[in-house]
Amino acid sequence: MNDLILIINAGSSSIKFSLFIQTAADPALLYKGQVEGIYVDPQFSAKNAAGDKLADEKLPADAPRNHDYALRYLLNWVQSHTEGRKLAVIGHRVVHGGTAFTKPVKVDAGVLAELDTTIPLAPLHAPANIGPMKALASLLPDVPQVACFDTAFHRTQPEINQLYALPVELAEREGIRRWGFHGLSYEYISSVLPDIDVRAATGRTVVCHLGNGASMAALHKGQCVLTTMGFTALEGLPMGTRTGTIDPAIVLHLMTHLKMNAAEIESLLYKESGLLGLSGVSSDMRELHSSAEPRARMAIEYFANRIVQQVGSLAAALQGIDALVFTAGIGENDDELRRLVCTPLQWLGVQIDEAANKVRSGEPRRISTAQSTVPVYVIPTNEELMIARHALHCIGL
Ligand code: AMP
């Protein structure tokens, strides 16, 4: 039976996968796993839906350390765990869709050629996303593939929220606009909101996607009005190792006074800054919480402060706020960070329920008091399920 859906999320040094099975309702997760450290010391791991470890092994030492081999290794494992069932479709997470792709698309030769034109917009991610599509087209030519874009959800932003105040001709020619990212996560949240809070789903909701990468989005009737990430995933909130928004003249200063080149500045902005740079301790929230170093606490408070500022900005863009949602690794698990964000938002009508905020659960939940005029929710995101739904829909199943 062709009822399996394979989701591929390929990055520059890892390929993550999830395997779903089609059901009468939403697709159900069977396995998830990844090959990490592709060019260094590739390691494969996989778990079942309950989280039990099924594999954790190094790839053969004499095998090529590249994406192609990692993909074939992963595919072999998947195919030996399908129990006679077959793949109906493969869904890919693609970081950048440019202007060409505003919704998921079935992959064919024309789409692959068009995707190649997005490489200058995401030079690190796009080749990693596109490579597995090309490889799978020859490895499994009969299985349709669907590409789902992290930028697509943000194309509903009003034009002025997508523009930078740069000369129009230059910006258009170079594709310099506020693309926004984490779109599949926001789309998932938007898809489940009607079951959680109808007023939030039909009204004005600010969603905080707080993980290693962090961004926020203002949703009106479930559609994006404004998001904090822009041309790249560097704009907006500070993140694990990324600066978030800084004065662009800092870059000029680094070039002219410190004579730093593009690669050095890129490393500084993407890999050495954010929570890691501020704290000098770690990019990982859990390590910051357990550190006695005062700068670790300062980094946490800085992060919360910038989120609070953005809630104000996004609520202004929405002309009000009917709900606030936390999601992703930090948003779903870090009650202290949520408390630090919600407490200064009392002026907006946010009143956090301290006990509800401390509850640990994998389910969507409300963490504000009954009196809070703005309800606050924790909603676990599920980008892979969003891709699985799109993949089935795109091939008409
Ligand atoms: P993500 O990129 O969505 O996987 O999120 C990764 C981030 O979530 C890292 O900064 C982790 O430290 C953070 N995180 C995961 N679990 C917890 C937790 N229990 N408490 C605080 N932060 C957490």
PDB file of C-alpha atoms in Angstrom, residues 165-344:
ATOM      1  CA  ALA A 165      13.867  51.626   2.571  1.00  0.00           C
ATOM      2  CA  LEU A 166      16.445  51.011  -0.149  1.00  0.00           C
ATOM      3  CA  PRO A 167      16.337  52.275  -3.727  1.00  0.00           C
ATOM      4  CA  VAL A 168      13.451  50.323  -5.270  1.00  0.00           C
ATOM      5  CA  GLU A 169      15.234  49.317  -8.453  1.00  0.00           C
ATOM      6  CA  LEU A 170      18.246  47.897  -6.590  1.00  0.00           C
ATOM      7  CA  ALA A 171      16.097  46.049  -4.040  1.00  0.00           C
ATOM      8  CA  GLU A 172      13.903  44.494  -6.745  1.00  0.00           C
ATOM      9  CA  ARG A 173      16.808  43.450  -8.913  1.00  0.00           C
ATOM     10  CA  GLU A 174      18.618  41.787  -6.011  1.00  0.00           C
ATOM     11  CA  GLY A 175      15.545  40.298  -4.306  1.00  0.00           C
ATOM     12  CA  ILE A 176      16.252  42.319  -1.175  1.00  0.00           C
ATOM     13  CA  ARG A 177      12.971  42.232   0.681  1.00  0.00           C
ATOM     14  CA  ARG A 178      11.634  41.066   4.005  1.00  0.00           C
ATOM     15  CA  TRP A 179      11.034  37.410   3.158  1.00  0.00           C
ATOM     16  CA  GLY A 180      10.463  36.098   6.695  1.00  0.00           C
ATOM     17  CA  PHE A 181      11.197  32.526   7.836  1.00  0.00           C
ATOM     18  CA  HIS A 182       9.796  29.781  10.142  1.00  0.00           C
ATOM     19  CA  GLY A 183       6.689  29.962   7.936  1.00  0.00           C
ATOM     20  CA  LEU A 184       5.822  26.258   8.251  1.00  0.00           C
ATOM     21  CA  SER A 185       5.815  26.587  12.030  1.00  0.00           C
ATOM     22  CA  TYR A 186       3.512  29.627  11.949  1.00  0.00           C
ATOM     23  CA  GLU A 187       1.270  27.915   9.437  1.00  0.00           C
ATOM     24  CA  TYR A 188       0.942  24.896  11.733  1.00  0.00           C
ATOM     25  CA  ILE A 189       0.076  27.134  14.714  1.00  0.00           C
ATOM     26  CA  SER A 190      -2.435  28.980  12.558  1.00  0.00           C
ATOM     27  CA  SER A 191      -3.981  25.644  11.509  1.00  0.00           C
ATOM     28  CA  VAL A 192      -4.575  24.460  15.087  1.00  0.00           C
ATOM     29  CA  LEU A 193      -5.662  27.807  16.589  1.00  0.00           C
ATOM     30  CA  PRO A 194      -9.347  27.378  15.609  1.00  0.00           C
ATOM     31  CA  ASP A 195      -9.543  24.292  17.879  1.00  0.00           C
ATOM     32  CA  ILE A 196      -7.882  26.146  20.763  1.00  0.00           C
ATOM     33  CA  ASP A 197      -9.321  29.673  20.692  1.00  0.00           C
ATOM     34  CA  VAL A 198     -11.739  30.807  17.989  1.00  0.00           C
ATOM     35  CA  ARG A 199     -11.274  34.474  18.894  1.00  0.00           C
ATOM     36  CA  ALA A 200      -7.493  34.141  18.443  1.00  0.00           C
ATOM     37  CA  ALA A 201      -7.947  32.272  15.153  1.00  0.00           C
ATOM     38  CA  THR A 202     -10.305  34.865  13.703  1.00  0.00           C
ATOM     39  CA  GLY A 203      -8.634  37.839  15.382  1.00  0.00           C
ATOM     40  CA  ARG A 204      -5.153  39.176  16.152  1.00  0.00           C
ATOM     41  CA  THR A 205      -2.498  36.808  17.500  1.00  0.00           C
ATOM     42  CA  VAL A 206       1.197  37.286  18.148  1.00  0.00           C
ATOM     43  CA  VAL A 207       3.187  34.042  17.874  1.00  0.00           C
ATOM     44  CA  CYS A 208       6.671  33.722  19.384  1.00  0.00           C
ATOM     45  CA  HIS A 209       8.698  30.922  17.703  1.00  0.00           C
ATOM     46  CA  LEU A 210      11.585  30.727  20.174  1.00  0.00           C
ATOM     47  CA  GLY A 211      14.153  28.058  19.377  1.00  0.00           C
ATOM     48  CA  ASN A 212      17.807  28.157  18.440  1.00  0.00           C
ATOM     49  CA  GLY A 213      16.565  30.377  15.661  1.00  0.00           C
ATOM     50  CA  ALA A 214      13.926  32.764  16.976  1.00  0.00           C
ATOM     51  CA  SER A 215      11.321  34.926  15.318  1.00  0.00           C
ATOM     52  CA  MET A 216       7.846  36.290  15.922  1.00  0.00           C
ATOM     53  CA  ALA A 217       4.841  36.863  13.705  1.00  0.00           C
ATOM     54  CA  ALA A 218       1.663  38.914  13.876  1.00  0.00           C
ATOM     55  CA  LEU A 219      -1.309  36.930  12.546  1.00  0.00           C
ATOM     56  CA  HIS A 220      -4.647  38.418  11.545  1.00  0.00           C
ATOM     57  CA  LYS A 221      -7.338  35.823  10.814  1.00  0.00           C
ATOM     58  CA  GLY A 222      -4.527  33.279  10.717  1.00  0.00           C
ATOM     59  CA  GLN A 223      -2.505  35.110   8.053  1.00  0.00           C
ATOM     60  CA  CYS A 224       0.820  36.858   8.488  1.00  0.00           C
ATOM     61  CA  VAL A 225       0.748  40.654   8.701  1.00  0.00           C
ATOM     62  CA  LEU A 226       4.293  41.220   9.958  1.00  0.00           C
ATOM     63  CA  THR A 227       7.201  39.020  10.988  1.00  0.00           C
ATOM     64  CA  THR A 228      10.497  39.864  12.652  1.00  0.00           C
ATOM     65  CA  MET A 229      12.868  38.029  10.300  1.00  0.00           C
ATOM     66  CA  GLY A 230      13.596  39.735   7.005  1.00  0.00           C
ATOM     67  CA  PHE A 231      15.940  39.295   4.038  1.00  0.00           C
ATOM     68  CA  THR A 232      17.738  36.601   6.017  1.00  0.00           C
ATOM     69  CA  ALA A 233      17.136  34.751   9.254  1.00  0.00           C
ATOM     70  CA  LEU A 234      19.457  37.224  10.975  1.00  0.00           C
ATOM     71  CA  GLU A 235      16.958  40.057  11.448  1.00  0.00           C
ATOM     72  CA  GLY A 236      14.736  40.527  14.477  1.00  0.00           C
ATOM     73  CA  LEU A 237      15.271  38.784  17.808  1.00  0.00           C
ATOM     74  CA  PRO A 238      18.725  37.848  19.100  1.00  0.00           C
ATOM     75  CA  MET A 239      19.117  34.049  18.831  1.00  0.00           C
ATOM     76  CA  GLY A 240      21.369  31.277  20.087  1.00  0.00           C
ATOM     77  CA  THR A 241      24.400  32.537  18.188  1.00  0.00           C
ATOM     78  CA  ARG A 242      22.909  35.211  15.871  1.00  0.00           C
ATOM     79  CA  THR A 243      22.804  38.908  16.592  1.00  0.00           C
ATOM     80  CA  GLY A 244      19.253  39.655  15.489  1.00  0.00           C
ATOM     81  CA  THR A 245      18.747  43.266  14.446  1.00  0.00           C
ATOM     82  CA  ILE A 246      21.768  45.486  14.898  1.00  0.00           C
ATOM     83  CA  ASP A 247      22.659  48.877  13.475  1.00  0.00           C
ATOM     84  CA  PRO A 248      23.963  48.028   9.971  1.00  0.00           C
ATOM     85  CA  ALA A 249      26.645  50.681  10.402  1.00  0.00           C
ATOM     86  CA  ILE A 250      28.302  48.310  12.882  1.00  0.00           C
ATOM     87  CA  VAL A 251      29.202  46.159   9.872  1.00  0.00           C
ATOM     88  CA  LEU A 252      30.768  49.181   8.144  1.00  0.00           C
ATOM     89  CA  HIS A 253      32.730  49.915  11.293  1.00  0.00           C
ATOM     90  CA  LEU A 254      34.038  46.334  11.433  1.00  0.00           C
ATOM     91  CA  MET A 255      35.089  46.563   7.794  1.00  0.00           C
ATOM     92  CA  THR A 256      36.752  49.955   7.877  1.00  0.00           C
ATOM     93  CA  HIS A 257      38.287  49.973  11.361  1.00  0.00           C
ATOM     94  CA  LEU A 258      38.997  46.300  12.036  1.00  0.00           C
ATOM     95  CA  LYS A 259      39.491  45.387   8.347  1.00  0.00           C
ATOM     96  CA  MET A 260      37.301  42.310   8.839  1.00  0.00           C
ATOM     97  CA  ASN A 261      36.319  40.548   5.624  1.00  0.00           C
ATOM     98  CA  ALA A 262      32.890  39.173   4.659  1.00  0.00           C
ATOM     99  CA  ALA A 263      33.604  35.649   5.964  1.00  0.00           C
ATOM    100  CA  GLU A 264      34.799  36.967   9.330  1.00  0.00           C
ATOM    101  CA  ILE A 265      31.805  39.258   9.701  1.00  0.00           C
ATOM    102  CA  GLU A 266      29.437  36.467   8.681  1.00  0.00           C
ATOM    103  CA  SER A 267      30.908  34.207  11.338  1.00  0.00           C
ATOM    104  CA  LEU A 268      30.629  36.978  13.952  1.00  0.00           C
ATOM    105  CA  LEU A 269      26.994  37.775  13.111  1.00  0.00           C
ATOM    106  CA  TYR A 270      25.764  34.178  12.696  1.00  0.00           C
ATOM    107  CA  LYS A 271      27.936  32.033  14.954  1.00  0.00           C
ATOM    108  CA  GLU A 272      29.537  34.069  17.735  1.00  0.00           C
ATOM    109  CA  SER A 273      26.823  36.496  18.816  1.00  0.00           C
ATOM    110  CA  GLY A 274      23.315  36.280  20.293  1.00  0.00           C
ATOM    111  CA  LEU A 275      22.943  34.462  23.611  1.00  0.00           C
ATOM    112  CA  LEU A 276      26.427  32.965  23.227  1.00  0.00           C
ATOM    113  CA  GLY A 277      28.077  36.322  22.563  1.00  0.00           C
ATOM    114  CA  LEU A 278      26.183  38.143  25.305  1.00  0.00           C
ATOM    115  CA  SER A 279      26.743  35.474  27.951  1.00  0.00           C
ATOM    116  CA  GLY A 280      30.166  34.212  26.995  1.00  0.00           C
ATOM    117  CA  VAL A 281      28.805  30.907  28.346  1.00  0.00           C
ATOM    118  CA  SER A 282      26.526  29.118  25.865  1.00  0.00           C
ATOM    119  CA  SER A 283      23.929  29.462  23.125  1.00  0.00           C
ATOM    120  CA  ASP A 284      21.763  26.882  24.888  1.00  0.00           C
ATOM    121  CA  MET A 285      19.022  28.225  27.152  1.00  0.00           C
ATOM    122  CA  ARG A 286      19.247  25.288  29.542  1.00  0.00           C
ATOM    123  CA  GLU A 287      22.936  25.945  30.117  1.00  0.00           C
ATOM    124  CA  LEU A 288      22.307  29.654  30.624  1.00  0.00           C
ATOM    125  CA  HIS A 289      19.694  28.910  33.291  1.00  0.00           C
ATOM    126  CA  SER A 290      22.036  26.601  35.171  1.00  0.00           C
ATOM    127  CA  SER A 291      25.040  28.917  34.963  1.00  0.00           C
ATOM    128  CA  ALA A 292      26.118  31.007  37.951  1.00  0.00           C
ATOM    129  CA  GLU A 293      27.774  33.526  35.624  1.00  0.00           C
ATOM    130  CA  PRO A 294      25.923  36.902  35.895  1.00  0.00           C
ATOM    131  CA  ARG A 295      26.281  37.453  32.153  1.00  0.00           C
ATOM    132  CA  ALA A 296      24.290  34.253  31.528  1.00  0.00           C
ATOM    133  CA  ARG A 297      21.356  35.743  33.438  1.00  0.00           C
ATOM    134  CA  MET A 298      21.814  39.041  31.595  1.00  0.00           C
ATOM    135  CA  ALA A 299      21.600  37.206  28.237  1.00  0.00           C
ATOM    136  CA  ILE A 300      18.295  35.586  29.269  1.00  0.00           C
ATOM    137  CA  GLU A 301      16.894  38.949  30.378  1.00  0.00           C
ATOM    138  CA  TYR A 302      18.121  40.600  27.175  1.00  0.00           C
ATOM    139  CA  PHE A 303      16.346  37.939  25.088  1.00  0.00           C
ATOM    140  CA  ALA A 304      13.110  38.382  27.065  1.00  0.00           C
ATOM    141  CA  ASN A 305      13.390  42.173  26.759  1.00  0.00           C
ATOM    142  CA  ARG A 306      13.672  42.036  22.973  1.00  0.00           C
ATOM    143  CA  ILE A 307      10.678  39.696  22.773  1.00  0.00           C
ATOM    144  CA  VAL A 308       8.660  42.143  24.887  1.00  0.00           C
ATOM    145  CA  GLN A 309       9.648  45.003  22.556  1.00  0.00           C
ATOM    146  CA  GLN A 310       8.538  42.976  19.541  1.00  0.00           C
ATOM    147  CA  VAL A 311       5.192  42.080  21.129  1.00  0.00           C
ATOM    148  CA  GLY A 312       4.562  45.834  21.323  1.00  0.00           C
ATOM    149  CA  SER A 313       5.604  46.341  17.714  1.00  0.00           C
ATOM    150  CA  LEU A 314       3.577  43.415  16.365  1.00  0.00           C
ATOM    151  CA  ALA A 315       0.510  44.337  18.463  1.00  0.00           C
ATOM    152  CA  ALA A 316       0.746  47.847  16.992  1.00  0.00           C
ATOM    153  CA  ALA A 317       0.868  46.365  13.479  1.00  0.00           C
ATOM    154  CA  LEU A 318      -2.282  44.369  14.324  1.00  0.00           C
ATOM    155  CA  GLN A 319      -3.929  47.373  16.055  1.00  0.00           C
ATOM    156  CA  GLY A 320      -4.510  45.215  19.103  1.00  0.00           C
ATOM    157  CA  ILE A 321      -3.913  41.711  20.336  1.00  0.00           C
ATOM    158  CA  ASP A 322      -6.356  38.894  21.105  1.00  0.00           C
ATOM    159  CA  ALA A 323      -3.834  36.189  22.059  1.00  0.00           C
ATOM    160  CA  LEU A 324      -0.159  35.501  22.605  1.00  0.00           C
ATOM    161  CA  VAL A 325       1.352  32.116  21.679  1.00  0.00           C
ATOM    162  CA  PHE A 326       4.707  30.563  22.621  1.00  0.00           C
ATOM    163  CA  THR A 327       6.200  27.749  20.565  1.00  0.00           C
ATOM    164  CA  ALA A 328       9.485  25.917  19.621  1.00  0.00           C
ATOM    165  CA  GLY A 329      12.199  24.615  21.996  1.00  0.00           C
ATOM    166  CA  ILE A 330      12.434  27.607  24.321  1.00  0.00           C
ATOM    167  CA  GLY A 331       8.849  28.793  23.886  1.00  0.00           C
ATOM    168  CA  GLU A 332       7.442  25.340  24.702  1.00  0.00           C
ATOM    169  CA  ASN A 333       9.774  24.413  27.575  1.00  0.00           C
ATOM    170  CA  ASP A 334      11.160  27.472  29.317  1.00  0.00           C
ATOM    171  CA  ASP A 335       8.631  28.673  31.909  1.00  0.00           C
ATOM    172  CA  GLU A 336      11.071  31.201  33.385  1.00  0.00           C
ATOM    173  CA  LEU A 337      11.594  32.882  30.009  1.00  0.00           C
ATOM    174  CA  ARG A 338       7.818  32.979  29.448  1.00  0.00           C
ATOM    175  CA  ARG A 339       7.384  34.589  32.879  1.00  0.00           C
ATOM    176  CA  LEU A 340      10.040  37.193  32.054  1.00  0.00           C
ATOM    177  CA  VAL A 341       8.197  38.007  28.810  1.00  0.00           C
ATOM    178  CA  CYS A 342       4.654  38.058  30.195  1.00  0.00           C
ATOM    179  CA  THR A 343       5.224  40.001  33.420  1.00  0.00           C
ATOM    180  CA  PRO A 344       6.089  43.344  31.719  1.00  0.00           C
TER     181      PRO A 344
END
